[in-house]
Tab-separated table of C-alpha atoms and ligand atoms in Angstrom:
chain	number	residue	atom	x	y	z
A	1	UNK	CA	93.320	68.766	81.652
A	2	UNK	CA	97.014	69.620	80.977
A	3	UNK	CA	99.665	67.208	80.943
A	4	UNK	CA	102.076	68.376	83.951
A	5	UNK	CA	104.756	65.795	83.739
A	6	UNK	CA	107.191	67.391	81.216
A	7	UNK	CA	107.508	70.435	83.653
A	8	UNK	CA	107.298	68.263	87.090
A	9	UNK	CA	110.014	66.163	85.557
A	10	UNK	CA	112.342	69.197	84.652
A	11	UNK	CA	111.984	68.734	80.876
A	12	UNK	CA	110.459	72.050	80.307
A	13	UNK	CA	111.043	75.306	82.308
A	14	UNK	CA	107.743	76.640	82.582
A	15	UNK	CA	104.089	76.052	81.806
A	16	UNK	CA	101.040	78.398	81.595
A	17	UNK	CA	97.497	76.856	82.026
A	18	UNK	CA	94.437	78.723	81.057
A	19	UNK	CA	91.866	77.109	83.490
A	20	UNK	CA	90.708	76.590	87.030
A	21	UNK	CA	93.383	76.621	89.820
A	22	UNK	CA	91.272	74.163	92.070
A	23	UNK	CA	91.520	71.663	89.026
A	24	UNK	CA	95.038	72.249	88.287
A	25	UNK	CA	96.192	72.050	92.026
A	26	UNK	CA	94.284	68.670	92.419
A	27	UNK	CA	96.598	67.232	89.627
A	28	UNK	CA	99.777	67.951	91.506
A	29	UNK	CA	101.439	65.002	93.122
A	30	UNK	CA	101.713	65.495	96.876
A	31	UNK	CA	105.141	66.933	98.273
A	32	UNK	CA	105.802	68.012	94.964
A	33	UNK	CA	106.137	71.773	94.939
A	34	UNK	CA	109.184	73.891	95.868
A	35	UNK	CA	107.089	77.186	96.697
A	36	UNK	CA	103.792	78.739	96.103
A	37	UNK	CA	104.022	82.491	95.601
A	38	UNK	CA	100.577	83.623	94.697
A	39	UNK	CA	98.313	86.467	94.657
A	40	UNK	CA	94.752	85.184	95.028
A	41	UNK	CA	91.499	86.811	94.850
A	42	UNK	CA	91.069	89.138	98.013
A	43	UNK	CA	87.217	89.177	98.132
A	44	UNK	CA	86.990	92.893	97.513
A	45	UNK	CA	84.914	93.147	94.547
A	46	UNK	CA	87.758	94.510	92.542
A	47	UNK	CA	86.772	95.785	89.063
A	48	UNK	CA	88.632	97.001	85.808
A	49	UNK	CA	87.443	98.946	83.015
A	50	UNK	CA	86.117	102.327	82.375
A	51	UNK	CA	83.077	103.852	84.410
A	52	UNK	CA	80.674	102.837	81.214
A	53	UNK	CA	82.350	99.186	80.938
A	54	UNK	CA	83.163	97.762	84.212
A	55	UNK	CA	84.333	94.040	84.429
A	56	UNK	CA	85.027	92.048	87.899
A	57	UNK	CA	88.129	90.269	88.622
A	58	UNK	CA	87.175	86.618	88.470
A	59	UNK	CA	86.331	85.079	92.073
A	60	UNK	CA	86.610	88.361	93.829
A	61	UNK	CA	83.293	88.545	95.544
A	62	UNK	CA	83.528	88.393	99.117
A	63	UNK	CA	81.940	85.100	99.685
A	64	UNK	CA	83.307	83.355	96.356
A	65	UNK	CA	86.879	84.346	97.471
A	66	UNK	CA	86.604	83.068	100.850
A	67	UNK	CA	85.092	79.705	99.260
A	68	UNK	CA	88.026	79.557	96.954
A	69	UNK	CA	90.669	79.956	99.840
A	70	UNK	CA	88.966	77.290	101.921
A	71	UNK	CA	89.442	74.927	98.848
A	72	UNK	CA	92.673	76.009	97.308
A	73	UNK	CA	94.726	76.039	100.736
A	74	UNK	CA	94.481	72.680	101.434
A	75	UNK	CA	95.251	71.487	98.113
A	76	UNK	CA	98.461	73.885	98.040
A	77	UNK	CA	99.600	72.561	101.551
A	78	UNK	CA	99.161	68.853	100.089
A	79	UNK	CA	101.380	69.748	97.048
A	80	UNK	CA	103.863	71.585	98.828
A	81	UNK	CA	107.361	70.078	99.509
A	82	UNK	CA	107.964	68.829	103.071
A	83	UNK	CA	109.838	71.671	105.056
A	84	UNK	CA	108.951	74.567	102.329
A	85	UNK	CA	108.407	78.143	102.582
A	86	UNK	CA	105.331	79.997	100.596
A	87	UNK	CA	103.964	83.366	100.368
A	88	UNK	CA	100.234	84.454	99.745
A	89	UNK	CA	99.573	87.932	99.570
A	90	UNK	CA	96.320	89.459	101.358
A	91	UNK	CA	94.328	92.232	102.783
A	92	UNK	CA	93.390	93.067	106.156
A	93	UNK	CA	89.755	93.421	104.828
A	94	UNK	CA	89.496	89.627	104.730
A	95	UNK	CA	90.743	88.813	107.939
A	96	UNK	CA	89.451	85.092	107.418
A	97	UNK	CA	92.659	84.449	105.067
A	98	UNK	CA	95.008	84.129	108.091
A	99	UNK	CA	92.479	81.710	109.723
A	100	UNK	CA	92.375	79.684	106.457
A	101	UNK	CA	96.229	79.585	105.897
A	102	UNK	CA	96.869	78.671	109.387
A	103	UNK	CA	94.600	75.612	109.197
A	104	UNK	CA	96.701	73.774	106.485
A	105	UNK	CA	100.361	75.756	107.273
A	106	UNK	CA	102.283	77.219	110.119
A	107	UNK	CA	102.035	81.161	109.583
A	108	UNK	CA	105.363	82.570	110.338
A	109	UNK	CA	104.978	86.236	109.502
A	110	UNK	CA	103.509	88.658	107.646
A	111	UNK	CA	105.319	91.316	104.986
A	112	UNK	CA	104.119	94.607	104.203
A	113	UNK	CA	104.733	95.844	100.633
A	114	UNK	CA	104.850	99.566	100.847
A	115	UNK	CA	104.475	101.661	97.615
A	116	UNK	CA	105.115	105.229	96.845
A	117	UNK	CA	101.669	105.653	95.184
A	118	UNK	CA	98.622	106.329	97.539
A	119	UNK	CA	95.502	104.173	96.778
A	120	UNK	CA	91.980	105.502	96.957
A	121	UNK	CA	89.850	105.900	100.236
A	122	UNK	CA	87.363	108.190	102.066
A	123	UNK	CA	89.290	107.925	105.371
A	124	UNK	CA	92.656	106.669	104.795
A	125	UNK	CA	94.392	106.071	101.386
A	126	UNK	CA	96.385	102.963	101.720
A	127	UNK	CA	99.831	102.464	100.481
A	128	UNK	CA	100.492	98.997	101.422
A	129	UNK	CA	99.465	95.447	100.928
A	130	UNK	CA	100.456	92.352	102.936
A	131	UNK	CA	101.811	88.852	102.187
A	132	UNK	CA	101.759	85.981	104.670
A	133	UNK	CA	104.692	83.602	105.197
A	134	UNK	CA	103.474	80.007	105.370
A	135	UNK	CA	105.513	77.157	106.296
A	136	UNK	CA	105.020	73.393	105.605
A	137	UNK	CA	107.002	71.501	108.050
A	138	UNK	CA	110.340	73.299	109.154
A	139	UNK	CA	112.262	74.785	106.457
A	140	UNK	CA	115.813	75.578	107.355
A	141	UNK	CA	116.608	79.084	109.043
A	142	UNK	CA	117.689	81.623	106.729
A	143	UNK	CA	121.314	82.776	106.967
A	144	UNK	CA	119.976	86.089	107.977
A	145	UNK	CA	116.249	86.949	108.452
A	146	UNK	CA	114.755	89.810	106.328
A	147	UNK	CA	112.870	92.932	107.659
A	148	UNK	CA	109.159	92.565	107.214
A	149	UNK	CA	108.691	96.087	105.293
A	150	UNK	CA	109.388	95.697	101.482
A	151	UNK	CA	109.078	98.764	99.383
A	152	UNK	CA	108.437	98.791	95.942
A	153	UNK	CA	107.043	100.902	93.120
A	154	UNK	CA	103.669	99.799	91.801
A	155	UNK	CA	103.615	98.849	87.841
A	156	UNK	CA	101.684	100.288	85.439
A	157	UNK	CA	98.339	98.746	85.985
A	158	UNK	CA	97.190	98.642	82.796
A	159	UNK	CA	97.903	94.820	82.206
A	160	UNK	CA	96.163	93.871	85.283
A	161	UNK	CA	94.521	96.006	88.089
A	162	UNK	CA	96.403	93.888	90.676
A	163	UNK	CA	99.613	93.428	89.065
A	164	UNK	CA	102.529	92.870	91.493
A	165	UNK	CA	106.010	94.339	91.002
A	166	UNK	CA	108.481	91.738	89.888
A	167	UNK	CA	111.291	92.735	92.523
A	168	UNK	CA	108.956	92.292	94.962
A	169	UNK	CA	108.276	88.798	93.945
A	170	UNK	CA	111.806	88.115	93.532
A	171	UNK	CA	112.339	89.025	96.985
A	172	UNK	CA	109.688	86.767	98.111
A	173	UNK	CA	111.263	83.748	95.960
A	174	UNK	CA	114.613	84.259	97.429
A	175	UNK	CA	113.539	84.165	100.886
A	176	UNK	CA	111.462	81.116	100.344
A	177	UNK	CA	114.221	79.464	98.368
A	178	UNK	CA	117.554	80.869	99.217
A	179	UNK	CA	119.941	80.883	96.269
A	180	UNK	CA	122.904	79.155	98.191
A	181	UNK	CA	120.365	75.944	99.115
A	182	UNK	CA	119.377	75.565	95.438
A	183	UNK	CA	120.503	72.660	93.305
A	184	UNK	CA	121.685	74.307	90.005
A	185	UNK	CA	121.072	70.858	88.356
A	186	UNK	CA	117.070	70.714	89.248
A	187	UNK	CA	115.785	74.458	89.333
A	188	UNK	CA	113.165	74.897	91.934
A	189	UNK	CA	109.656	74.738	90.773
A	190	UNK	CA	107.237	77.781	91.698
A	191	UNK	CA	103.563	77.593	91.410
A	192	UNK	CA	101.238	80.713	91.256
A	193	UNK	CA	97.584	79.052	90.686
A	194	UNK	CA	96.115	82.718	90.306
A	195	UNK	CA	98.726	84.276	87.906
A	196	UNK	CA	97.062	87.001	86.482
A	197	UNK	CA	99.767	88.305	83.893
A	198	UNK	CA	102.290	86.109	85.341
A	199	UNK	CA	104.183	88.427	87.242
A	200	UNK	CA	105.526	85.745	89.620
A	201	UNK	CA	106.320	83.752	86.376
A	202	UNK	CA	108.572	86.793	85.292
A	203	UNK	CA	110.034	86.699	88.809
A	204	UNK	CA	110.820	82.932	88.872
A	205	UNK	CA	112.381	83.183	85.469
A	206	UNK	CA	114.480	85.903	86.385
A	207	UNK	CA	115.611	83.691	89.454
A	208	UNK	CA	116.479	81.071	87.369
A	209	UNK	CA	113.523	79.048	88.624
A	210	UNK	CA	110.933	76.689	87.025
A	211	UNK	CA	107.322	78.027	86.955
A	212	UNK	CA	103.448	76.916	87.015
A	213	UNK	CA	100.994	79.553	86.319
A	214	UNK	CA	97.171	79.106	86.209
A	215	UNK	CA	94.803	81.650	85.118
A	216	UNK	CA	91.170	81.648	84.497
A	217	UNK	CA	90.759	84.931	82.467
A	218	UNK	CA	92.109	83.910	78.690
A	219	UNK	CA	93.244	87.509	78.337
A	220	UNK	CA	95.458	87.878	81.277
A	221	UNK	CA	96.921	84.161	80.208
A	222	UNK	CA	97.894	85.301	76.883
A	223	UNK	CA	99.513	88.646	77.941
A	224	UNK	CA	101.237	86.603	80.808
A	225	UNK	CA	102.346	84.003	78.589
A	226	UNK	CA	103.882	86.746	76.146
A	227	UNK	CA	105.808	88.252	79.161
A	228	UNK	CA	107.066	85.029	80.109
A	229	UNK	CA	108.553	84.469	76.607
A	230	UNK	CA	109.971	88.068	76.597
A	231	UNK	CA	111.386	87.494	80.128
A	232	UNK	CA	113.081	84.154	78.707
A	233	UNK	CA	114.177	86.062	75.575
A	234	UNK	CA	111.933	83.450	73.486
A	235	UNK	CA	111.241	84.680	70.283
A	236	UNK	CA	108.430	82.355	69.240
A	237	UNK	CA	105.620	84.068	70.576
B	301	SAM	C1	94.926	89.413	92.238
B	301	SAM	S1	94.933	88.734	90.584
B	301	SAM	C2	96.643	88.183	90.394
B	301	SAM	C3	97.545	89.271	89.782
B	301	SAM	C4	98.937	88.900	89.516
B	301	SAM	N1	99.969	88.983	90.865
B	301	SAM	C5	99.736	89.780	88.748
B	301	SAM	O1	100.679	90.391	89.048
B	301	SAM	O2	99.340	89.883	87.515
B	301	SAM	C6	94.042	87.241	90.852
B	301	SAM	C7	93.865	86.501	89.612
B	301	SAM	O3	93.267	85.163	89.881
B	301	SAM	C8	92.432	84.784	88.815
B	301	SAM	N2	91.592	83.560	89.361
B	301	SAM	C9	90.343	83.919	89.947
B	301	SAM	N3	89.866	82.691	90.196
B	301	SAM	C10	90.770	81.770	89.422
B	301	SAM	C11	90.429	80.438	89.670
B	301	SAM	N4	89.734	79.798	90.080
B	301	SAM	N5	91.319	79.681	88.924
B	301	SAM	C12	92.278	80.468	87.935
B	301	SAM	N6	92.740	81.859	88.244
B	301	SAM	C13	91.677	82.420	89.001
B	301	SAM	C14	91.541	86.115	88.390
B	301	SAM	O4	91.282	86.167	86.967
B	301	SAM	C15	93.203	87.276	88.643
B	301	SAM	O5	93.750	87.721	87.455
């Protein structure tokens, strides 16, 4: 089991854990995490690779993703700081996501990520994804409310087929943790329990926040760690 104390105490700025989100979430002390900004499996059977060699994104089968959400959401809510805001990406194809989130958090809205690139589809070719804004308690009102349609170009998907753009994640972080409310002596701690190649981590570093990322797949985790080191300008990869 990873030792999370150095990160939780602020002694180190980030930590990457190759392992199971549920195991790591259950180690987090209650009321300790400033913001979850996460993109968990959607339950749509996402695959990667070529037609000859396909591998599935872990946990992305319909039933297994739902079971995963049912288990991780209450753990995240328990670990979240009182009066805090969180973002969870999702899809209309799995309508149970909103129900599961609403059982542990208060859902305050849903932002739509619009991309210039068209996805694949027989009837409609999607150009958007969604992210739920979930509150624990009552975080202070923002100085100015943001619009709920966010435009950002999709990144190259060779590193990870579900990779989210860093500018989009920075916008989510700034909304959850407005810069003017942060304590410069204690940078906020952001957690992504389904980190993929750590795009949330790169956004957290660029926002001057601490970060904990958990990823089951060793290859993604290695790539993610390298991206984090590069984002911090750390040469010791
Ligand atoms: C939608 S992707 C996240 C992509 C990420 N936003 C990025 O930009 O790279 C979800 C990730 O969760 C990982 N995953 C699935 N089940 C997991 C579990 N139980 N614990 C940790 N990671 C898990 C998958 O391997 C996958 O990389």
